[in-house]
């Protein structure tokens, strides 16, 4: 090879990089201006690097056995950029594959094909009013919710993070809060810029001005004095779980609705988005987003029950330790949880199996559950041992779950992996409620054992945001259908 010749492998890589670089500004504008989030076979391209854009396209070949190159998908993205769209999640990979290899082109030009597939969101008047959001508490879930709400900044943003409410107010508190948002030992650096505004007692993050309010109780804040009205308060403290406690938020001026990031007590609706979010009514002032484990297992259980029927089963959760446990041995009111979390596997209880019935009533009385806390800081696994109404095979069940993850109404909740090498740390940052590990699936006629990974922090936070959007009346379609 002479000096003027280029290695074909390198040339191919550089071509992909160039197309990914051209995609980035279009991806950003589609989201900021129209609220359109672009994905490739379930992988979001929101605020990702050029390398991740390239890697996402590999999923198409993995699932379909056919490449869709970036130079082939790019014209579809360009065609979208020329349209006036309303908020949606659009899978660029499925759009391109359907036209190029899926027999859906019908001899249309790419532009006309894109118009046909996205007709539901073209030139539609957007009459949904933006909603103010307040995070009550700023712990692990609160900060991840903040990251997700901030990344949605733009002219068409409907969920505006306006404030966080915490106890305290000691010297240096603002800097500490900002630093914890800026750096995270598990989820990495914040993607952007964060500064502290002492004069206005706020944190500024990527153009979002977040007021920091200090309060000792949910009913002691007048949000209207900060220009906050009709707000959805997301309570992630875990202190109040019933209507009496959470109802205190509604006594504060400027609050319209309350969302709990934990299982609720009493008659409050427990919502697992994708399963029973249609139960949310405009009149619901208080709603629970259930638990991370309930969100991970319920979508998979619904899919399997709809297809095969579930007689009964047991769910064992292998769960990363949380701040509820002790770093070293110390007193704890719960059995065993006082022992050092980083040094022990700890058998404990979980209400997730029973809580499934609140979102999926047909599973009432059919599941038992237990949990083992293990010395990892994030990402957990649910092992579901199920007795089915119908017989099946490992391949048939895996194929069904793969298709469910790609093409059903649960595409945002269920992910699927066929990797033989995947481990828990590989799932940090997953935006799905749960990820089916197909290589671990066991089937013996009418008995099935399913292994479902879940990022119990980030994946759950994504579900919480989806519930908050539903409470705000923001219905975001998944396209193409």
CSV table of C-alpha atoms in Angstrom, one decimal:
chain,number,residue,atom,x,y,z
A,1,UNK,CA,0.0,0.0,0.0
A,2,UNK,CA,1.5,3.3,-1.1
A,3,UNK,CA,1.3,6.6,0.8
A,4,UNK,CA,-1.7,7.8,-1.2
A,5,UNK,CA,-3.8,4.7,-0.4
A,6,UNK,CA,-5.9,4.4,2.7
A,7,UNK,CA,-6.7,1.2,4.6
A,8,UNK,CA,-10.3,0.3,3.6
A,9,UNK,CA,-11.2,-0.5,7.2
A,10,UNK,CA,-10.0,2.9,8.4
A,11,UNK,CA,-11.7,4.6,5.5
A,12,UNK,CA,-15.0,2.9,6.4
A,13,UNK,CA,-14.6,4.0,10.0
A,14,UNK,CA,-13.9,7.6,9.1
A,15,UNK,CA,-17.0,7.6,6.8
A,16,UNK,CA,-19.1,6.4,9.7
A,17,UNK,CA,-17.6,9.1,12.0
A,18,UNK,CA,-18.3,11.8,9.5
A,19,UNK,CA,-22.0,10.8,9.1
A,20,UNK,CA,-22.3,10.5,12.9
A,21,UNK,CA,-20.9,14.0,13.2
A,22,UNK,CA,-23.4,15.3,10.7
A,23,UNK,CA,-26.2,13.6,12.6
A,24,UNK,CA,-25.4,15.2,16.0
A,25,UNK,CA,-26.7,18.8,15.3
A,26,UNK,CA,-29.9,17.4,13.6
A,27,UNK,CA,-30.5,15.1,16.6
A,28,UNK,CA,-30.2,18.0,19.0
A,29,UNK,CA,-32.4,20.4,17.0
A,30,UNK,CA,-35.1,17.8,16.6
A,31,UNK,CA,-35.3,17.4,20.3
A,32,UNK,CA,-34.9,21.0,21.4
A,33,UNK,CA,-37.2,22.4,18.8
A,34,UNK,CA,-39.9,19.7,18.5
A,35,UNK,CA,-39.4,17.3,21.4
A,36,UNK,CA,-38.6,14.5,19.1
A,37,UNK,CA,-36.2,11.9,20.6
A,38,UNK,CA,-34.4,9.7,18.0
A,39,UNK,CA,-33.5,6.1,18.8
A,40,UNK,CA,-31.9,3.2,16.9
A,41,UNK,CA,-33.6,-0.1,17.9
A,42,UNK,CA,-34.4,1.2,21.3
A,43,UNK,CA,-31.1,3.0,22.0
A,44,UNK,CA,-31.6,6.7,22.5
A,45,UNK,CA,-29.4,9.1,20.6
A,46,UNK,CA,-30.1,12.0,22.9
A,47,UNK,CA,-26.9,13.7,23.9
A,48,UNK,CA,-24.7,10.8,22.9
A,49,UNK,CA,-21.2,10.8,21.3
A,50,UNK,CA,-20.5,10.0,17.7
A,51,UNK,CA,-19.1,6.6,18.8
A,52,UNK,CA,-22.4,5.7,20.4
A,53,UNK,CA,-24.3,6.7,17.3
A,54,UNK,CA,-22.1,4.3,15.3
A,55,UNK,CA,-22.4,1.6,17.9
A,56,UNK,CA,-26.2,1.9,18.0
A,57,UNK,CA,-26.4,1.1,14.3
A,58,UNK,CA,-24.8,-2.3,15.0
A,59,UNK,CA,-27.9,-3.3,16.8
A,60,UNK,CA,-29.8,-3.4,13.5
A,61,UNK,CA,-27.6,-6.2,12.2
A,62,UNK,CA,-27.7,-8.0,15.5
A,63,UNK,CA,-31.5,-8.1,15.5
A,64,UNK,CA,-32.2,-8.2,11.7
A,65,UNK,CA,-29.2,-9.9,10.3
A,66,UNK,CA,-28.8,-7.0,7.9
A,67,UNK,CA,-26.6,-3.9,8.1
A,68,UNK,CA,-28.0,-0.4,7.9
A,69,UNK,CA,-25.1,1.9,7.4
A,70,UNK,CA,-25.0,5.4,8.7
A,71,UNK,CA,-24.9,6.8,5.1
A,72,UNK,CA,-28.1,4.8,4.5
A,73,UNK,CA,-29.9,6.1,7.6
A,74,UNK,CA,-28.8,9.7,7.3
A,75,UNK,CA,-31.2,10.6,4.5
A,76,UNK,CA,-34.1,9.6,6.7
A,77,UNK,CA,-32.9,11.9,9.5
A,78,UNK,CA,-32.5,14.7,7.0
A,79,UNK,CA,-36.0,14.2,5.8
A,80,UNK,CA,-37.3,14.5,9.4
A,81,UNK,CA,-35.4,17.7,9.9
A,82,UNK,CA,-37.4,19.3,7.1
A,83,UNK,CA,-40.7,18.6,8.8
A,84,UNK,CA,-42.6,20.4,11.5
A,85,UNK,CA,-43.2,17.7,14.1
A,86,UNK,CA,-44.8,17.3,17.5
A,87,UNK,CA,-43.2,15.4,20.4
A,88,UNK,CA,-42.5,11.7,19.8
A,89,UNK,CA,-39.9,9.0,20.1
A,90,UNK,CA,-38.9,8.0,16.5
A,91,UNK,CA,-36.7,4.9,15.9
A,92,UNK,CA,-34.5,5.9,13.0
A,93,UNK,CA,-33.2,2.3,12.7
A,94,UNK,CA,-36.6,0.8,12.3
A,95,UNK,CA,-37.6,3.6,9.9
A,96,UNK,CA,-34.6,3.0,7.6
A,97,UNK,CA,-34.7,-0.8,7.8
A,98,UNK,CA,-38.4,-0.8,6.9
A,99,UNK,CA,-37.8,1.2,3.8
A,100,UNK,CA,-34.5,-0.4,2.7
A,101,UNK,CA,-35.2,-4.1,3.6
A,102,UNK,CA,-38.6,-4.5,5.2
A,103,UNK,CA,-40.7,-4.1,2.1
A,104,UNK,CA,-42.4,-0.9,3.3
A,105,UNK,CA,-41.2,1.6,0.7
A,106,UNK,CA,-44.1,1.1,-1.7
A,107,UNK,CA,-41.9,2.8,-4.4
A,108,UNK,CA,-42.1,6.1,-2.4
A,109,UNK,CA,-39.2,8.5,-2.2
A,110,UNK,CA,-37.5,8.6,1.2
A,111,UNK,CA,-39.1,12.0,1.9
A,112,UNK,CA,-42.6,10.7,1.1
A,113,UNK,CA,-42.0,7.5,3.0
A,114,UNK,CA,-41.0,9.5,6.1
A,115,UNK,CA,-44.0,11.7,5.8
A,116,UNK,CA,-46.3,8.7,5.6
A,117,UNK,CA,-44.7,6.9,8.6
A,118,UNK,CA,-44.7,10.1,10.7
A,119,UNK,CA,-48.1,11.5,9.6
A,120,UNK,CA,-49.5,11.4,13.1
A,121,UNK,CA,-47.0,14.0,14.3
A,122,UNK,CA,-46.6,16.2,11.3
A,123,UNK,CA,-48.1,19.8,11.4
A,124,UNK,CA,-50.0,19.0,14.6
A,125,UNK,CA,-50.7,21.9,16.9
A,126,UNK,CA,-49.0,21.4,20.2
A,127,UNK,CA,-51.5,22.6,22.8
A,128,UNK,CA,-49.9,21.0,25.9
A,129,UNK,CA,-48.8,23.6,28.4
A,130,UNK,CA,-45.3,23.2,30.0
A,131,UNK,CA,-45.4,22.0,33.6
A,132,UNK,CA,-43.2,23.1,36.5
A,133,UNK,CA,-41.5,20.3,38.3
A,134,UNK,CA,-40.2,20.3,41.8
A,135,UNK,CA,-37.9,17.6,43.3
A,136,UNK,CA,-38.6,17.2,47.0
A,137,UNK,CA,-35.4,15.5,48.1
A,138,UNK,CA,-32.1,15.4,46.3
A,139,UNK,CA,-30.6,12.0,47.0
A,140,UNK,CA,-29.7,9.2,44.5
A,141,UNK,CA,-33.0,9.2,42.6
A,142,UNK,CA,-33.5,13.0,42.9
A,143,UNK,CA,-30.2,13.8,41.3
A,144,UNK,CA,-30.7,11.3,38.5
A,145,UNK,CA,-34.2,12.8,37.9
A,146,UNK,CA,-32.6,16.2,37.7
A,147,UNK,CA,-30.1,15.0,35.1
A,148,UNK,CA,-32.9,13.6,33.0
A,149,UNK,CA,-35.0,16.7,33.2
A,150,UNK,CA,-32.1,18.9,32.4
A,151,UNK,CA,-31.1,17.0,29.3
A,152,UNK,CA,-34.6,17.7,28.0
A,153,UNK,CA,-33.9,21.5,27.8
A,154,UNK,CA,-35.2,23.2,24.7
A,155,UNK,CA,-37.9,25.4,23.3
A,156,UNK,CA,-40.4,22.5,23.3
A,157,UNK,CA,-39.6,21.2,26.7
A,158,UNK,CA,-42.8,20.4,28.6
A,159,UNK,CA,-41.3,19.3,31.9
A,160,UNK,CA,-39.4,22.3,33.5
A,161,UNK,CA,-37.3,21.6,36.5
A,162,UNK,CA,-37.8,24.7,38.6
A,163,UNK,CA,-36.7,23.8,42.1
A,164,UNK,CA,-35.3,21.2,44.6
A,165,UNK,CA,-36.4,21.2,48.2
A,166,UNK,CA,-34.0,19.9,50.9
A,167,UNK,CA,-33.4,20.2,54.6
A,168,UNK,CA,-30.5,22.2,55.9
A,169,UNK,CA,-29.1,25.4,54.6
A,170,UNK,CA,-25.7,25.2,56.3
A,171,UNK,CA,-22.7,27.1,54.9
A,172,UNK,CA,-21.4,25.5,51.8
A,173,UNK,CA,-24.7,23.6,51.2
A,174,UNK,CA,-25.2,24.9,47.6
A,175,UNK,CA,-21.7,23.9,46.6
A,176,UNK,CA,-22.2,20.4,48.1
A,177,UNK,CA,-25.5,20.0,46.3
A,178,UNK,CA,-24.0,21.2,43.0
A,179,UNK,CA,-20.9,19.0,43.4
A,180,UNK,CA,-23.1,15.9,43.9
A,181,UNK,CA,-25.0,16.7,40.8
A,182,UNK,CA,-21.8,17.4,38.8
A,183,UNK,CA,-20.0,14.2,39.8
A,184,UNK,CA,-21.4,10.7,40.4
A,185,UNK,CA,-19.3,7.7,41.3
A,186,UNK,CA,-21.6,5.4,39.4
A,187,UNK,CA,-23.1,7.4,36.6
A,188,UNK,CA,-20.1,9.6,35.9
A,189,UNK,CA,-19.7,13.3,35.2
A,190,UNK,CA,-22.7,15.4,34.4
A,191,UNK,CA,-22.9,16.1,30.7
A,192,UNK,CA,-22.6,19.9,30.7
A,193,UNK,CA,-22.0,22.9,32.9
A,194,UNK,CA,-23.0,23.5,36.5
A,195,UNK,CA,-22.5,26.7,38.5
A,196,UNK,CA,-23.8,28.0,41.8
A,197,UNK,CA,-25.7,31.3,42.0
A,198,UNK,CA,-25.5,32.4,45.7
A,199,UNK,CA,-27.4,35.7,45.1
A,200,UNK,CA,-30.5,33.8,43.9
A,201,UNK,CA,-29.8,30.6,46.0
A,202,UNK,CA,-29.9,28.4,42.9
A,203,UNK,CA,-27.9,25.9,40.8
A,204,UNK,CA,-27.5,26.7,37.1
A,205,UNK,CA,-27.2,23.6,34.9
A,206,UNK,CA,-27.1,23.8,31.1
A,207,UNK,CA,-29.3,26.9,31.1
A,208,UNK,CA,-31.7,25.6,33.7
A,209,UNK,CA,-32.0,27.7,36.8
A,210,UNK,CA,-32.9,25.4,39.7
A,211,UNK,CA,-34.0,27.2,42.9
A,212,UNK,CA,-32.8,25.5,46.0
A,213,UNK,CA,-35.5,25.8,48.7
A,214,UNK,CA,-34.9,24.8,52.3
A,215,UNK,CA,-37.9,23.4,54.3
A,216,UNK,CA,-38.7,21.1,57.2
A,217,UNK,CA,-42.0,19.9,55.8
A,218,UNK,CA,-44.0,19.4,52.6
A,219,UNK,CA,-46.7,21.9,53.6
A,220,UNK,CA,-44.3,24.7,54.6
A,221,UNK,CA,-43.4,26.1,51.1
A,222,UNK,CA,-45.0,28.8,49.1
A,223,UNK,CA,-43.8,27.9,45.6
A,224,UNK,CA,-45.6,30.8,44.0
A,225,UNK,CA,-43.2,33.3,45.5
A,226,UNK,CA,-40.6,31.7,43.3
A,227,UNK,CA,-42.8,31.9,40.2
A,228,UNK,CA,-43.7,28.2,40.4
A,229,UNK,CA,-47.3,27.3,39.7
A,230,UNK,CA,-49.4,24.2,39.0
A,231,UNK,CA,-46.4,22.2,39.8
A,232,UNK,CA,-45.8,18.4,39.9
A,233,UNK,CA,-43.9,17.6,43.1
A,234,UNK,CA,-41.8,14.5,42.8
A,235,UNK,CA,-41.2,13.3,46.4
A,236,UNK,CA,-38.1,11.0,46.4
A,237,UNK,CA,-37.5,11.2,50.2
A,238,UNK,CA,-39.3,8.0,51.0
A,239,UNK,CA,-40.6,9.5,54.2
A,240,UNK,CA,-44.2,9.9,53.3
A,241,UNK,CA,-46.0,7.1,51.6
A,242,UNK,CA,-49.7,7.5,52.3
A,243,UNK,CA,-52.3,10.0,51.3
A,244,UNK,CA,-52.2,11.8,54.6
A,245,UNK,CA,-48.4,12.4,54.4
A,246,UNK,CA,-48.1,13.0,50.7
A,247,UNK,CA,-51.3,15.2,50.8
A,248,UNK,CA,-49.3,17.7,52.9
A,249,UNK,CA,-47.6,18.8,49.6
A,250,UNK,CA,-50.9,19.8,48.2
A,251,UNK,CA,-51.3,22.3,51.1
A,252,UNK,CA,-48.3,24.3,49.7
A,253,UNK,CA,-49.2,27.1,47.3
A,254,UNK,CA,-48.3,26.3,43.7
A,255,UNK,CA,-48.6,22.5,43.9
A,256,UNK,CA,-51.0,20.7,41.7
A,257,UNK,CA,-50.0,17.0,41.8
A,258,UNK,CA,-47.6,14.7,43.7
A,259,UNK,CA,-45.6,11.8,42.5
A,260,UNK,CA,-44.0,9.3,44.9
A,261,UNK,CA,-40.8,7.5,43.9
A,262,UNK,CA,-41.6,4.5,46.2
A,263,UNK,CA,-44.4,2.0,46.7
A,264,UNK,CA,-47.4,3.7,48.2
A,265,UNK,CA,-49.7,2.7,51.1
A,266,UNK,CA,-53.4,2.8,51.0
A,267,UNK,CA,-55.4,3.4,47.9
A,268,UNK,CA,-52.9,5.5,46.0
A,269,UNK,CA,-52.4,4.2,42.5
A,270,UNK,CA,-49.1,2.4,41.9
A,271,UNK,CA,-48.2,3.0,38.3
A,272,UNK,CA,-45.7,1.0,36.2
A,273,UNK,CA,-45.4,3.0,33.0
A,274,UNK,CA,-46.2,0.9,30.0
A,275,UNK,CA,-48.4,-1.4,31.9
A,276,UNK,CA,-51.1,0.6,33.7
A,277,UNK,CA,-50.3,4.2,33.0
A,278,UNK,CA,-53.7,4.5,31.3
A,279,UNK,CA,-55.2,4.3,34.8
A,280,UNK,CA,-53.9,7.8,35.5
A,281,UNK,CA,-56.8,10.3,35.5
A,282,UNK,CA,-56.7,14.1,35.4
A,283,UNK,CA,-58.3,14.0,38.9
A,284,UNK,CA,-55.5,12.0,40.4
A,285,UNK,CA,-53.6,14.4,42.7
A,286,UNK,CA,-51.3,11.7,44.2
A,287,UNK,CA,-49.7,8.9,42.3
A,288,UNK,CA,-46.9,6.4,43.1
A,289,UNK,CA,-44.3,5.2,40.5
A,290,UNK,CA,-44.0,1.9,42.5
A,291,UNK,CA,-40.5,0.5,43.2
A,292,UNK,CA,-37.5,-0.2,40.9
A,293,UNK,CA,-38.0,-3.9,41.2
A,294,UNK,CA,-41.8,-3.7,40.5
A,295,UNK,CA,-41.0,-1.7,37.4
A,296,UNK,CA,-38.4,-4.2,36.2
A,297,UNK,CA,-40.5,-7.3,36.5
A,298,UNK,CA,-44.1,-6.2,35.8
A,299,UNK,CA,-43.7,-5.4,32.1
A,300,UNK,CA,-42.0,-8.8,31.5
A,301,UNK,CA,-44.7,-10.6,33.6
A,302,UNK,CA,-47.4,-8.9,31.7
A,303,UNK,CA,-46.0,-9.9,28.3
A,304,UNK,CA,-45.5,-13.5,29.4
A,305,UNK,CA,-48.9,-13.7,31.1
A,306,UNK,CA,-50.6,-12.3,28.0
A,307,UNK,CA,-48.9,-14.9,25.8
A,308,UNK,CA,-48.6,-18.0,27.9
A,309,UNK,CA,-50.6,-17.4,31.1
A,310,UNK,CA,-48.9,-17.6,34.5
A,311,UNK,CA,-50.3,-20.0,37.1
A,312,UNK,CA,-47.9,-19.0,39.9
A,313,UNK,CA,-44.2,-18.2,40.5
A,314,UNK,CA,-41.5,-16.9,42.7
A,315,UNK,CA,-39.3,-13.8,42.2
A,316,UNK,CA,-35.9,-13.6,43.8
A,317,UNK,CA,-34.2,-10.2,43.6
A,318,UNK,CA,-30.5,-9.9,43.7
A,319,UNK,CA,-30.3,-6.3,44.6
A,320,UNK,CA,-27.4,-3.9,44.9
A,321,UNK,CA,-27.0,-2.3,48.3
A,322,UNK,CA,-28.6,1.1,49.0
A,323,UNK,CA,-28.2,4.0,51.4
A,324,UNK,CA,-30.7,2.3,53.7
A,325,UNK,CA,-28.0,-0.1,54.7
A,326,UNK,CA,-24.9,0.5,56.8
A,327,UNK,CA,-21.4,1.0,55.5
A,328,UNK,CA,-20.1,-1.0,58.4
A,329,UNK,CA,-21.9,-3.0,61.1
A,330,UNK,CA,-24.2,-0.8,63.1
A,331,UNK,CA,-27.7,-0.7,64.5
A,332,UNK,CA,-30.5,-1.0,62.0
A,333,UNK,CA,-34.2,-1.5,62.9
A,334,UNK,CA,-34.6,-4.2,60.1
A,335,UNK,CA,-33.3,-7.7,60.4
A,336,UNK,CA,-29.8,-8.3,59.0
A,337,UNK,CA,-29.6,-4.8,57.3
A,338,UNK,CA,-27.4,-3.5,60.1
A,339,UNK,CA,-24.5,-5.7,58.8
A,340,UNK,CA,-21.9,-4.1,56.5
A,341,UNK,CA,-23.4,-3.7,53.0
A,342,UNK,CA,-20.1,-3.8,51.0
A,343,UNK,CA,-18.9,-6.9,52.8
A,344,UNK,CA,-22.0,-9.2,52.9
A,345,UNK,CA,-24.8,-10.7,51.0
A,346,UNK,CA,-27.8,-9.9,53.1
A,347,UNK,CA,-31.1,-11.8,52.9
A,348,UNK,CA,-34.0,-9.4,53.3
A,349,UNK,CA,-37.6,-9.0,52.2
A,350,UNK,CA,-39.1,-7.3,49.2
A,351,UNK,CA,-42.7,-6.4,48.6
A,352,UNK,CA,-42.2,-6.2,44.8
A,353,UNK,CA,-43.8,-9.6,44.0
A,354,UNK,CA,-47.1,-8.6,45.8
A,355,UNK,CA,-46.9,-5.1,44.5
A,356,UNK,CA,-47.1,-6.4,41.0
A,357,UNK,CA,-50.8,-7.0,41.5
A,358,UNK,CA,-51.4,-3.2,42.1
A,359,UNK,CA,-50.3,-2.6,38.5
A,360,UNK,CA,-51.3,-6.0,37.1
A,361,UNK,CA,-54.4,-7.2,39.0
A,362,UNK,CA,-54.5,-10.6,37.2
A,363,UNK,CA,-51.3,-11.5,39.0
A,364,UNK,CA,-52.9,-11.1,42.5
A,365,UNK,CA,-51.9,-14.0,44.8
A,366,UNK,CA,-49.8,-15.7,42.2
A,367,UNK,CA,-46.3,-14.6,43.2
A,368,UNK,CA,-44.0,-14.9,46.2
A,369,UNK,CA,-40.8,-12.9,46.5
A,370,UNK,CA,-37.6,-12.4,48.5
A,371,UNK,CA,-34.4,-10.4,48.1
A,372,UNK,CA,-30.7,-10.7,48.6
A,373,UNK,CA,-28.7,-7.5,48.9
A,374,UNK,CA,-25.2,-7.9,47.4
A,375,UNK,CA,-22.0,-5.9,47.6
A,376,UNK,CA,-22.4,-3.9,44.3
A,377,UNK,CA,-23.4,-0.2,44.2
A,378,UNK,CA,-25.9,-0.4,41.3
A,379,UNK,CA,-27.7,-2.6,38.9
A,380,UNK,CA,-29.8,-5.5,40.2
A,381,UNK,CA,-31.3,-8.7,38.8
A,382,UNK,CA,-34.7,-10.3,39.2
A,383,UNK,CA,-34.9,-14.1,38.8
A,384,UNK,CA,-38.4,-15.2,38.0
A,385,UNK,CA,-39.3,-18.8,38.4
A,386,UNK,CA,-42.7,-19.1,36.6
A,387,UNK,CA,-45.2,-22.0,36.1
A,388,UNK,CA,-47.0,-21.3,32.8
A,389,UNK,CA,-50.4,-22.3,31.6
A,390,UNK,CA,-48.9,-23.4,28.2
A,391,UNK,CA,-45.8,-25.3,27.3
A,392,UNK,CA,-43.1,-23.6,25.3
A,393,UNK,CA,-39.4,-23.9,24.5
A,394,UNK,CA,-36.4,-21.8,25.4
A,395,UNK,CA,-36.0,-20.6,21.8
A,396,UNK,CA,-39.7,-19.8,21.4
A,397,UNK,CA,-39.9,-17.9,24.7
A,398,UNK,CA,-36.7,-15.9,23.9
A,399,UNK,CA,-37.9,-15.1,20.4
A,400,UNK,CA,-41.2,-13.8,21.9
A,401,UNK,CA,-39.4,-11.6,24.4
A,402,UNK,CA,-37.0,-10.3,21.8
A,403,UNK,CA,-39.9,-9.3,19.5
A,404,UNK,CA,-41.7,-7.8,22.5
A,405,UNK,CA,-38.6,-5.7,23.3
A,406,UNK,CA,-38.4,-4.5,19.7
A,407,UNK,CA,-41.9,-4.2,18.4
A,408,UNK,CA,-44.5,-4.1,21.2
A,409,UNK,CA,-46.0,-1.3,23.3
A,410,UNK,CA,-43.4,-2.2,25.9
A,411,UNK,CA,-40.4,-1.1,23.8
A,412,UNK,CA,-39.5,1.5,26.4
A,413,UNK,CA,-39.8,-0.9,29.3
A,414,UNK,CA,-38.3,-4.2,28.1
A,415,UNK,CA,-34.8,-4.5,26.6
A,416,UNK,CA,-33.2,-7.7,25.5
A,417,UNK,CA,-29.7,-9.0,25.3
A,418,UNK,CA,-28.2,-12.1,23.6
A,419,UNK,CA,-24.7,-11.4,24.9
A,420,UNK,CA,-22.8,-14.3,26.5
A,421,UNK,CA,-20.4,-11.9,28.3
A,422,UNK,CA,-22.7,-9.2,29.8
A,423,UNK,CA,-22.3,-8.4,33.5
A,424,UNK,CA,-24.0,-6.0,35.9
A,425,UNK,CA,-21.7,-3.0,35.3
A,426,UNK,CA,-22.5,-3.1,31.6
A,427,UNK,CA,-26.1,-2.1,32.4
A,428,UNK,CA,-25.3,1.1,34.3
A,429,UNK,CA,-27.3,3.8,32.5
A,430,UNK,CA,-29.8,1.6,30.9
A,431,UNK,CA,-33.0,3.6,30.2
A,432,UNK,CA,-35.2,0.5,30.2
A,433,UNK,CA,-37.1,-0.8,33.2
A,434,UNK,CA,-35.6,-4.2,32.7
A,435,UNK,CA,-33.3,-6.1,30.4
A,436,UNK,CA,-34.0,-9.8,29.6
A,437,UNK,CA,-30.8,-11.9,29.6
A,438,UNK,CA,-31.8,-14.5,27.0
A,439,UNK,CA,-28.6,-16.6,27.5
A,440,UNK,CA,-29.8,-17.4,31.0
A,441,UNK,CA,-33.4,-18.4,30.1
A,442,UNK,CA,-34.4,-21.9,31.3
A,443,UNK,CA,-37.5,-23.6,30.0
A,444,UNK,CA,-38.8,-27.0,30.8
A,445,UNK,CA,-42.2,-27.4,29.1
A,446,UNK,CA,-44.5,-25.3,31.3
A,447,UNK,CA,-41.8,-24.1,33.7
A,448,UNK,CA,-39.7,-21.1,32.8
A,449,UNK,CA,-36.9,-19.2,34.7
A,450,UNK,CA,-36.2,-15.7,33.4
A,451,UNK,CA,-33.3,-13.4,34.4
A,452,UNK,CA,-34.0,-9.7,34.2
A,453,UNK,CA,-31.3,-7.1,34.8
A,454,UNK,CA,-32.2,-3.6,35.8
A,455,UNK,CA,-30.4,-0.4,36.7
A,456,UNK,CA,-32.3,0.2,39.9
A,457,UNK,CA,-31.3,3.9,39.9
A,458,UNK,CA,-31.2,5.2,36.3
A,459,UNK,CA,-33.7,2.8,34.6
A,460,UNK,CA,-36.2,3.4,37.4
A,461,UNK,CA,-35.7,7.2,37.2
A,462,UNK,CA,-36.6,7.0,33.5
A,463,UNK,CA,-39.9,5.3,34.4
A,464,UNK,CA,-40.5,8.0,37.0
A,465,UNK,CA,-40.1,10.7,34.4
A,466,UNK,CA,-42.5,8.9,32.1
A,467,UNK,CA,-45.1,8.7,34.8
A,468,UNK,CA,-44.6,12.5,35.5
A,469,UNK,CA,-45.1,13.2,31.8
A,470,UNK,CA,-48.3,11.2,31.8
A,471,UNK,CA,-49.6,13.1,34.9
A,472,UNK,CA,-48.8,16.3,32.9
A,473,UNK,CA,-50.9,15.1,30.0
A,474,UNK,CA,-47.9,14.6,27.8
A,475,UNK,CA,-48.6,11.5,25.6
A,476,UNK,CA,-45.5,10.7,23.5
A,477,UNK,CA,-46.1,8.2,20.7
A,478,UNK,CA,-43.5,5.6,19.6
A,479,UNK,CA,-42.9,5.7,15.8
A,480,UNK,CA,-42.9,4.1,13.3
A,481,UNK,CA,-45.8,1.9,14.4
